[in-house]
JSON list of C-alpha atoms in Angstrom, two decimals:
[
{"chain": "A", "resi": 39, "resn": "MET", "atom": "CA", "xyz": [98.64, 111.32, 82.52]},
{"chain": "A", "resi": 40, "resn": "SER", "atom": "CA", "xyz": [96.05, 110.63, 84.03]},
{"chain": "A", "resi": 41, "resn": "GLY", "atom": "CA", "xyz": [95.84, 108.02, 86.82]},
{"chain": "A", "resi": 42, "resn": "ALA", "atom": "CA", "xyz": [97.75, 107.23, 90.09]},
{"chain": "A", "resi": 43, "resn": "VAL", "atom": "CA", "xyz": [101.18, 108.27, 91.28]},
{"chain": "A", "resi": 44, "resn": "VAL", "atom": "CA", "xyz": [102.60, 106.20, 94.22]},
{"chain": "A", "resi": 45, "resn": "ILE", "atom": "CA", "xyz": [106.01, 107.76, 95.41]},
{"chain": "A", "resi": 46, "resn": "GLY", "atom": "CA", "xyz": [108.47, 105.80, 97.71]},
{"chain": "A", "resi": 47, "resn": "GLY", "atom": "CA", "xyz": [108.89, 101.98, 97.35]},
{"chain": "A", "resi": 48, "resn": "GLY", "atom": "CA", "xyz": [108.51, 100.33, 101.36]},
{"chain": "A", "resi": 49, "resn": "PRO", "atom": "CA", "xyz": [105.66, 98.19, 102.17]},
{"chain": "A", "resi": 50, "resn": "ALA", "atom": "CA", "xyz": [103.17, 101.16, 102.28]},
{"chain": "A", "resi": 51, "resn": "GLY", "atom": "CA", "xyz": [103.34, 101.95, 98.81]},
{"chain": "A", "resi": 52, "resn": "LEU", "atom": "CA", "xyz": [104.07, 98.96, 97.58]},
{"chain": "A", "resi": 53, "resn": "MET", "atom": "CA", "xyz": [100.09, 98.85, 99.12]},
{"chain": "A", "resi": 54, "resn": "ALA", "atom": "CA", "xyz": [99.07, 102.01, 97.70]},
{"chain": "A", "resi": 55, "resn": "ALA", "atom": "CA", "xyz": [99.75, 101.00, 94.45]},
{"chain": "A", "resi": 56, "resn": "GLU", "atom": "CA", "xyz": [98.49, 97.20, 94.69]},
{"chain": "A", "resi": 57, "resn": "VAL", "atom": "CA", "xyz": [94.69, 98.95, 96.29]},
{"chain": "A", "resi": 58, "resn": "MET", "atom": "CA", "xyz": [94.45, 102.34, 93.50]},
{"chain": "A", "resi": 59, "resn": "ALA", "atom": "CA", "xyz": [95.52, 99.36, 90.55]},
{"chain": "A", "resi": 60, "resn": "SER", "atom": "CA", "xyz": [92.81, 96.58, 91.57]},
{"chain": "A", "resi": 61, "resn": "ALA", "atom": "CA", "xyz": [90.22, 99.16, 92.03]},
{"chain": "A", "resi": 62, "resn": "GLY", "atom": "CA", "xyz": [91.14, 99.83, 88.03]},
{"chain": "A", "resi": 63, "resn": "LEU", "atom": "CA", "xyz": [93.82, 102.65, 88.79]},
{"chain": "A", "resi": 64, "resn": "PRO", "atom": "CA", "xyz": [96.91, 102.84, 86.34]},
{"chain": "A", "resi": 65, "resn": "VAL", "atom": "CA", "xyz": [98.90, 103.50, 88.66]},
{"chain": "A", "resi": 66, "resn": "THR", "atom": "CA", "xyz": [102.76, 104.63, 88.48]},
{"chain": "A", "resi": 67, "resn": "LEU", "atom": "CA", "xyz": [104.70, 103.86, 91.75]},
{"chain": "A", "resi": 68, "resn": "CYS", "atom": "CA", "xyz": [107.98, 105.62, 91.46]},
{"chain": "A", "resi": 69, "resn": "GLU", "atom": "CA", "xyz": [111.37, 104.67, 94.42]},
{"chain": "A", "resi": 70, "resn": "GLY", "atom": "CA", "xyz": [114.65, 106.39, 94.87]},
{"chain": "A", "resi": 71, "resn": "LYS", "atom": "CA", "xyz": [116.84, 104.12, 95.23]},
{"chain": "A", "resi": 72, "resn": "PRO", "atom": "CA", "xyz": [117.38, 100.78, 92.64]},
{"chain": "A", "resi": 73, "resn": "SER", "atom": "CA", "xyz": [115.15, 98.98, 94.10]},
{"chain": "A", "resi": 74, "resn": "VAL", "atom": "CA", "xyz": [112.02, 99.00, 96.26]},
{"chain": "A", "resi": 75, "resn": "GLY", "atom": "CA", "xyz": [111.13, 97.39, 99.34]},
{"chain": "A", "resi": 76, "resn": "ARG", "atom": "CA", "xyz": [114.48, 98.00, 101.10]},
{"chain": "A", "resi": 77, "resn": "LYS", "atom": "CA", "xyz": [114.00, 98.13, 103.77]},
{"chain": "A", "resi": 78, "resn": "PHE", "atom": "CA", "xyz": [111.13, 95.14, 103.60]},
{"chain": "A", "resi": 79, "resn": "LEU", "atom": "CA", "xyz": [114.09, 93.15, 103.02]},
{"chain": "A", "resi": 80, "resn": "MET", "atom": "CA", "xyz": [116.39, 94.19, 105.96]},
{"chain": "A", "resi": 81, "resn": "ALA", "atom": "CA", "xyz": [113.29, 93.63, 108.23]},
{"chain": "A", "resi": 82, "resn": "GLY", "atom": "CA", "xyz": [112.97, 89.71, 106.59]},
{"chain": "A", "resi": 83, "resn": "LYS", "atom": "CA", "xyz": [116.35, 89.41, 107.58]},
{"chain": "A", "resi": 84, "resn": "SER", "atom": "CA", "xyz": [115.08, 88.69, 111.70]},
{"chain": "A", "resi": 85, "resn": "GLY", "atom": "CA", "xyz": [112.00, 86.77, 110.14]},
{"chain": "A", "resi": 86, "resn": "LEU", "atom": "CA", "xyz": [109.17, 89.09, 108.73]},
{"chain": "A", "resi": 87, "resn": "ASN", "atom": "CA", "xyz": [106.86, 89.59, 111.72]},
{"chain": "A", "resi": 88, "resn": "LEU", "atom": "CA", "xyz": [103.55, 90.83, 109.72]},
{"chain": "A", "resi": 89, "resn": "THR", "atom": "CA", "xyz": [101.76, 90.85, 112.59]},
{"chain": "A", "resi": 90, "resn": "LYS", "atom": "CA", "xyz": [100.64, 89.77, 115.55]},
{"chain": "A", "resi": 91, "resn": "ALA", "atom": "CA", "xyz": [97.39, 86.88, 115.68]},
{"chain": "A", "resi": 92, "resn": "GLU", "atom": "CA", "xyz": [95.20, 87.61, 118.94]},
{"chain": "A", "resi": 93, "resn": "PRO", "atom": "CA", "xyz": [91.53, 89.30, 118.67]},
{"chain": "A", "resi": 94, "resn": "PHE", "atom": "CA", "xyz": [90.98, 92.71, 117.90]},
{"chain": "A", "resi": 95, "resn": "ASP", "atom": "CA", "xyz": [90.84, 94.31, 121.35]},
{"chain": "A", "resi": 96, "resn": "PRO", "atom": "CA", "xyz": [94.47, 93.56, 122.37]},
{"chain": "A", "resi": 97, "resn": "PHE", "atom": "CA", "xyz": [96.18, 94.17, 119.12]},
{"chain": "A", "resi": 98, "resn": "LEU", "atom": "CA", "xyz": [94.13, 97.34, 119.37]},
{"chain": "A", "resi": 99, "resn": "ALA", "atom": "CA", "xyz": [95.45, 98.38, 122.53]},
{"chain": "A", "resi": 100, "resn": "ALA", "atom": "CA", "xyz": [99.17, 97.71, 121.80]},
{"chain": "A", "resi": 101, "resn": "PHE", "atom": "CA", "xyz": [99.50, 100.81, 119.69]},
{"chain": "A", "resi": 102, "resn": "GLU", "atom": "CA", "xyz": [98.57, 102.85, 123.29]},
{"chain": "A", "resi": 103, "resn": "VAL", "atom": "CA", "xyz": [98.11, 106.33, 122.27]},
{"chain": "A", "resi": 104, "resn": "ALA", "atom": "CA", "xyz": [97.43, 105.99, 118.53]},
{"chain": "A", "resi": 105, "resn": "ALA", "atom": "CA", "xyz": [95.14, 103.56, 118.79]},
{"chain": "A", "resi": 106, "resn": "PRO", "atom": "CA", "xyz": [92.17, 105.66, 118.44]},
{"chain": "A", "resi": 107, "resn": "ALA", "atom": "CA", "xyz": [92.82, 106.78, 114.79]},
{"chain": "A", "resi": 108, "resn": "LEU", "atom": "CA", "xyz": [95.01, 103.59, 113.90]},
{"chain": "A", "resi": 109, "resn": "ARG", "atom": "CA", "xyz": [91.54, 101.90, 114.65]},
{"chain": "A", "resi": 110, "resn": "PRO", "atom": "CA", "xyz": [89.25, 102.17, 111.87]},
{"chain": "A", "resi": 111, "resn": "MET", "atom": "CA", "xyz": [92.06, 101.65, 109.67]},
{"chain": "A", "resi": 112, "resn": "LEU", "atom": "CA", "xyz": [93.65, 98.44, 111.92]},
{"chain": "A", "resi": 113, "resn": "LYS", "atom": "CA", "xyz": [89.48, 97.13, 111.36]},
{"chain": "A", "resi": 114, "resn": "ALA", "atom": "CA", "xyz": [89.77, 97.79, 107.50]},
{"chain": "A", "resi": 115, "resn": "PHE", "atom": "CA", "xyz": [92.80, 95.50, 107.74]},
{"chain": "A", "resi": 116, "resn": "ASP", "atom": "CA", "xyz": [93.04, 93.53, 111.40]},
{"chain": "A", "resi": 117, "resn": "SER", "atom": "CA", "xyz": [95.49, 90.79, 111.99]},
{"chain": "A", "resi": 118, "resn": "GLN", "atom": "CA", "xyz": [93.85, 87.86, 110.10]},
{"chain": "A", "resi": 119, "resn": "ALA", "atom": "CA", "xyz": [93.82, 90.59, 106.84]},
{"chain": "A", "resi": 120, "resn": "VAL", "atom": "CA", "xyz": [97.41, 90.37, 106.86]},
{"chain": "A", "resi": 121, "resn": "GLN", "atom": "CA", "xyz": [97.69, 86.87, 107.12]},
{"chain": "A", "resi": 122, "resn": "ASP", "atom": "CA", "xyz": [95.16, 85.90, 104.29]},
{"chain": "A", "resi": 123, "resn": "TRP", "atom": "CA", "xyz": [97.10, 88.57, 101.92]},
{"chain": "A", "resi": 124, "resn": "ALA", "atom": "CA", "xyz": [100.50, 86.87, 102.72]},
{"chain": "A", "resi": 125, "resn": "GLU", "atom": "CA", "xyz": [98.60, 83.84, 101.93]},
{"chain": "A", "resi": 126, "resn": "GLY", "atom": "CA", "xyz": [96.71, 84.98, 98.51]},
{"chain": "A", "resi": 127, "resn": "LEU", "atom": "CA", "xyz": [101.07, 85.82, 97.23]},
{"chain": "A", "resi": 128, "resn": "GLY", "atom": "CA", "xyz": [101.56, 82.03, 97.78]},
{"chain": "A", "resi": 129, "resn": "GLN", "atom": "CA", "xyz": [103.27, 83.04, 101.18]},
{"chain": "A", "resi": 130, "resn": "GLU", "atom": "CA", "xyz": [102.26, 80.13, 103.93]},
{"chain": "A", "resi": 131, "resn": "VAL", "atom": "CA", "xyz": [102.64, 81.47, 107.35]},
{"chain": "A", "resi": 132, "resn": "PHE", "atom": "CA", "xyz": [102.36, 80.23, 110.93]},
{"chain": "A", "resi": 133, "resn": "THR", "atom": "CA", "xyz": [102.13, 82.51, 114.60]},
{"chain": "A", "resi": 134, "resn": "GLY", "atom": "CA", "xyz": [104.71, 81.73, 117.11]},
{"chain": "A", "resi": 135, "resn": "SER", "atom": "CA", "xyz": [104.97, 80.70, 120.08]},
{"chain": "A", "resi": 136, "resn": "THR", "atom": "CA", "xyz": [104.31, 84.39, 121.59]},
{"chain": "A", "resi": 137, "resn": "GLY", "atom": "CA", "xyz": [101.61, 85.15, 118.54]},
{"chain": "A", "resi": 138, "resn": "ARG", "atom": "CA", "xyz": [103.33, 86.71, 116.56]},
{"chain": "A", "resi": 139, "resn": "VAL", "atom": "CA", "xyz": [103.01, 85.67, 112.51]},
{"chain": "A", "resi": 140, "resn": "PHE", "atom": "CA", "xyz": [105.62, 85.19, 110.77]},
{"chain": "A", "resi": 141, "resn": "PRO", "atom": "CA", "xyz": [106.00, 83.66, 107.01]},
{"chain": "A", "resi": 142, "resn": "ARG", "atom": "CA", "xyz": [107.09, 79.66, 106.55]},
{"chain": "A", "resi": 143, "resn": "ALA", "atom": "CA", "xyz": [109.81, 80.50, 104.63]},
{"chain": "A", "resi": 144, "resn": "MET", "atom": "CA", "xyz": [110.60, 83.48, 107.42]},
{"chain": "A", "resi": 145, "resn": "LYS", "atom": "CA", "xyz": [112.22, 85.70, 105.03]},
{"chain": "A", "resi": 146, "resn": "ALA", "atom": "CA", "xyz": [111.41, 88.65, 103.13]},
{"chain": "A", "resi": 147, "resn": "SER", "atom": "CA", "xyz": [112.56, 88.05, 99.39]},
{"chain": "A", "resi": 148, "resn": "PRO", "atom": "CA", "xyz": [109.60, 85.75, 98.23]},
{"chain": "A", "resi": 149, "resn": "LEU", "atom": "CA", "xyz": [106.84, 87.27, 99.92]},
{"chain": "A", "resi": 150, "resn": "LEU", "atom": "CA", "xyz": [107.87, 91.07, 97.93]},
{"chain": "A", "resi": 151, "resn": "ARG", "atom": "CA", "xyz": [109.05, 88.91, 94.60]},
{"chain": "A", "resi": 152, "resn": "ALA", "atom": "CA", "xyz": [105.79, 87.19, 94.75]},
{"chain": "A", "resi": 153, "resn": "TRP", "atom": "CA", "xyz": [103.84, 91.35, 95.65]},
{"chain": "A", "resi": 154, "resn": "LEU", "atom": "CA", "xyz": [106.18, 92.62, 92.80]},
{"chain": "A", "resi": 155, "resn": "ALA", "atom": "CA", "xyz": [104.33, 89.43, 90.15]},
{"chain": "A", "resi": 156, "resn": "ARG", "atom": "CA", "xyz": [101.31, 90.64, 91.47]},
{"chain": "A", "resi": 157, "resn": "LEU", "atom": "CA", "xyz": [102.00, 94.55, 90.63]},
{"chain": "A", "resi": 158, "resn": "ALA", "atom": "CA", "xyz": [103.15, 94.21, 87.40]},
{"chain": "A", "resi": 159, "resn": "ALA", "atom": "CA", "xyz": [99.94, 91.73, 87.06]},
{"chain": "A", "resi": 160, "resn": "HIS", "atom": "CA", "xyz": [97.94, 95.00, 87.47]},
{"chain": "A", "resi": 161, "resn": "GLY", "atom": "CA", "xyz": [99.58, 96.86, 85.29]},
{"chain": "A", "resi": 162, "resn": "VAL", "atom": "CA", "xyz": [101.20, 99.12, 88.07]},
{"chain": "A", "resi": 163, "resn": "GLN", "atom": "CA", "xyz": [105.05, 100.56, 86.68]},
{"chain": "A", "resi": 164, "resn": "ILE", "atom": "CA", "xyz": [108.06, 100.73, 89.34]},
{"chain": "A", "resi": 165, "resn": "LYS", "atom": "CA", "xyz": [110.44, 103.76, 88.09]},
{"chain": "A", "resi": 166, "resn": "THR", "atom": "CA", "xyz": [113.86, 103.23, 89.97]},
{"chain": "A", "resi": 167, "resn": "ARG", "atom": "CA", "xyz": [115.62, 105.48, 90.85]},
{"chain": "A", "resi": 168, "resn": "TRP", "atom": "CA", "xyz": [113.16, 108.50, 90.61]},
{"chain": "A", "resi": 169, "resn": "GLN", "atom": "CA", "xyz": [114.13, 110.72, 92.84]},
{"chain": "A", "resi": 170, "resn": "TRP", "atom": "CA", "xyz": [111.41, 112.92, 94.12]},
{"chain": "A", "resi": 171, "resn": "GLN", "atom": "CA", "xyz": [111.83, 116.34, 94.68]},
{"chain": "A", "resi": 172, "resn": "GLY", "atom": "CA", "xyz": [108.46, 118.17, 94.86]},
{"chain": "A", "resi": 173, "resn": "TRP", "atom": "CA", "xyz": [106.86, 120.06, 92.56]},
{"chain": "A", "resi": 174, "resn": "ASP", "atom": "CA", "xyz": [106.54, 122.17, 89.19]},
{"chain": "A", "resi": 175, "resn": "GLY", "atom": "CA", "xyz": [102.62, 123.83, 89.74]},
{"chain": "A", "resi": 176, "resn": "ASP", "atom": "CA", "xyz": [101.03, 120.79, 89.99]},
{"chain": "A", "resi": 177, "resn": "ALA", "atom": "CA", "xyz": [103.04, 118.36, 88.20]},
{"chain": "A", "resi": 178, "resn": "LEU", "atom": "CA", "xyz": [105.70, 116.23, 90.42]},
{"chain": "A", "resi": 179, "resn": "VAL", "atom": "CA", "xyz": [109.13, 116.75, 89.69]},
{"chain": "A", "resi": 180, "resn": "PHE", "atom": "CA", "xyz": [112.27, 113.60, 89.65]},
{"chain": "A", "resi": 181, "resn": "ASP", "atom": "CA", "xyz": [115.44, 114.14, 89.15]},
{"chain": "A", "resi": 182, "resn": "THR", "atom": "CA", "xyz": [115.75, 110.30, 87.01]},
{"chain": "A", "resi": 183, "resn": "PRO", "atom": "CA", "xyz": [118.89, 109.32, 85.67]},
{"chain": "A", "resi": 184, "resn": "ASP", "atom": "CA", "xyz": [117.08, 110.11, 81.69]},
{"chain": "A", "resi": 185, "resn": "GLY", "atom": "CA", "xyz": [117.54, 114.25, 84.23]},
{"chain": "A", "resi": 186, "resn": "GLN", "atom": "CA", "xyz": [114.32, 115.78, 85.46]},
{"chain": "A", "resi": 187, "resn": "GLN", "atom": "CA", "xyz": [111.25, 114.04, 84.81]},
{"chain": "A", "resi": 188, "resn": "GLN", "atom": "CA", "xyz": [108.42, 116.14, 85.41]},
{"chain": "A", "resi": 189, "resn": "ILE", "atom": "CA", "xyz": [104.41, 113.83, 85.97]},
{"chain": "A", "resi": 190, "resn": "ASN", "atom": "CA", "xyz": [100.78, 115.25, 86.12]},
{"chain": "A", "resi": 191, "resn": "ALA", "atom": "CA", "xyz": [99.02, 112.85, 88.50]},
{"chain": "A", "resi": 192, "resn": "ASP", "atom": "CA", "xyz": [94.77, 112.30, 88.83]},
{"chain": "A", "resi": 193, "resn": "VAL", "atom": "CA", "xyz": [95.94, 111.42, 92.81]},
{"chain": "A", "resi": 194, "resn": "THR", "atom": "CA", "xyz": [99.27, 111.01, 94.88]},
{"chain": "A", "resi": 195, "resn": "VAL", "atom": "CA", "xyz": [100.81, 108.83, 97.80]},
{"chain": "A", "resi": 196, "resn": "LEU", "atom": "CA", "xyz": [103.32, 109.93, 99.82]},
{"chain": "A", "resi": 197, "resn": "ALA", "atom": "CA", "xyz": [104.27, 106.89, 100.73]},
{"chain": "A", "resi": 198, "resn": "LEU", "atom": "CA", "xyz": [107.83, 108.29, 101.77]},
{"chain": "A", "resi": 199, "resn": "GLY", "atom": "CA", "xyz": [109.23, 106.70, 105.10]},
{"chain": "A", "resi": 200, "resn": "GLY", "atom": "CA", "xyz": [110.77, 108.52, 108.48]},
{"chain": "A", "resi": 201, "resn": "ALA", "atom": "CA", "xyz": [113.95, 109.54, 109.22]},
{"chain": "A", "resi": 202, "resn": "SER", "atom": "CA", "xyz": [116.38, 106.96, 109.31]},
{"chain": "A", "resi": 203, "resn": "TRP", "atom": "CA", "xyz": [118.06, 104.84, 108.49]},
{"chain": "A", "resi": 204, "resn": "SER", "atom": "CA", "xyz": [119.01, 107.13, 105.41]},
{"chain": "A", "resi": 205, "resn": "ARG", "atom": "CA", "xyz": [120.69, 104.07, 103.32]},
{"chain": "A", "resi": 206, "resn": "LEU", "atom": "CA", "xyz": [118.02, 102.49, 102.34]},
{"chain": "A", "resi": 207, "resn": "GLY", "atom": "CA", "xyz": [115.58, 105.71, 101.37]},
{"chain": "A", "resi": 208, "resn": "ALA", "atom": "CA", "xyz": [114.28, 107.14, 104.59]},
{"chain": "A", "resi": 209, "resn": "THR", "atom": "CA", "xyz": [116.36, 109.97, 104.71]},
{"chain": "A", "resi": 210, "resn": "GLY", "atom": "CA", "xyz": [113.11, 112.97, 106.19]},
{"chain": "A", "resi": 211, "resn": "ALA", "atom": "CA", "xyz": [114.49, 115.16, 102.94]},
{"chain": "A", "resi": 212, "resn": "TRP", "atom": "CA", "xyz": [110.27, 115.92, 102.00]},
{"chain": "A", "resi": 213, "resn": "ALA", "atom": "CA", "xyz": [109.98, 117.33, 105.50]},
{"chain": "A", "resi": 214, "resn": "PRO", "atom": "CA", "xyz": [110.65, 120.76, 104.00]},
{"chain": "A", "resi": 215, "resn": "LEU", "atom": "CA", "xyz": [108.81, 120.54, 100.81]},
{"chain": "A", "resi": 216, "resn": "LEU", "atom": "CA", "xyz": [105.35, 119.12, 102.83]},
{"chain": "A", "resi": 217, "resn": "ALA", "atom": "CA", "xyz": [106.43, 122.75, 104.73]},
{"chain": "A", "resi": 218, "resn": "GLU", "atom": "CA", "xyz": [106.17, 125.32, 102.19]},
{"chain": "A", "resi": 219, "resn": "ARG", "atom": "CA", "xyz": [102.82, 123.90, 101.40]},
{"chain": "A", "resi": 220, "resn": "GLY", "atom": "CA", "xyz": [101.29, 123.93, 104.91]},
{"chain": "A", "resi": 221, "resn": "VAL", "atom": "CA", "xyz": [101.63, 120.45, 105.04]},
{"chain": "A", "resi": 222, "resn": "GLY", "atom": "CA", "xyz": [103.45, 119.85, 109.16]}
]
């Protein structure tokens, strides 16, 4: 296979897939759970705070010690860009009294459905129940409902989440796999 593989179907993985597919790369997104966006949907139960509408410098300062490292990314995709992105998916947003920005629908499912439709329109292939097991040489290895599968990719994005809420997919089981490769 040539193209990109994204491992992880949360917001980071979905956004990575969107950016690469929009640039013309063939993208396969692999998610270990039966569906993508599980933690995103859980966050949407409380309204789905997308961003905060405020000038860039105070917005950046909220990230405290991480602010210098995050500055280029947040400058490239700032609060207004997040709002424009959501509205580009047909999801009207509003700013609450504290400056937090929410979808008018106050839930994540309409946004996720629109996002998945956009990914499908870009040709992104989504494979669920594909649990990443590591590498065999340069090939990515997955346990799937059809048995073990291997994929060779030109580029791989690991969007694996942290080690919280294992029932939603974020177990941290990937940490030893990366440590074996000298990433830690």
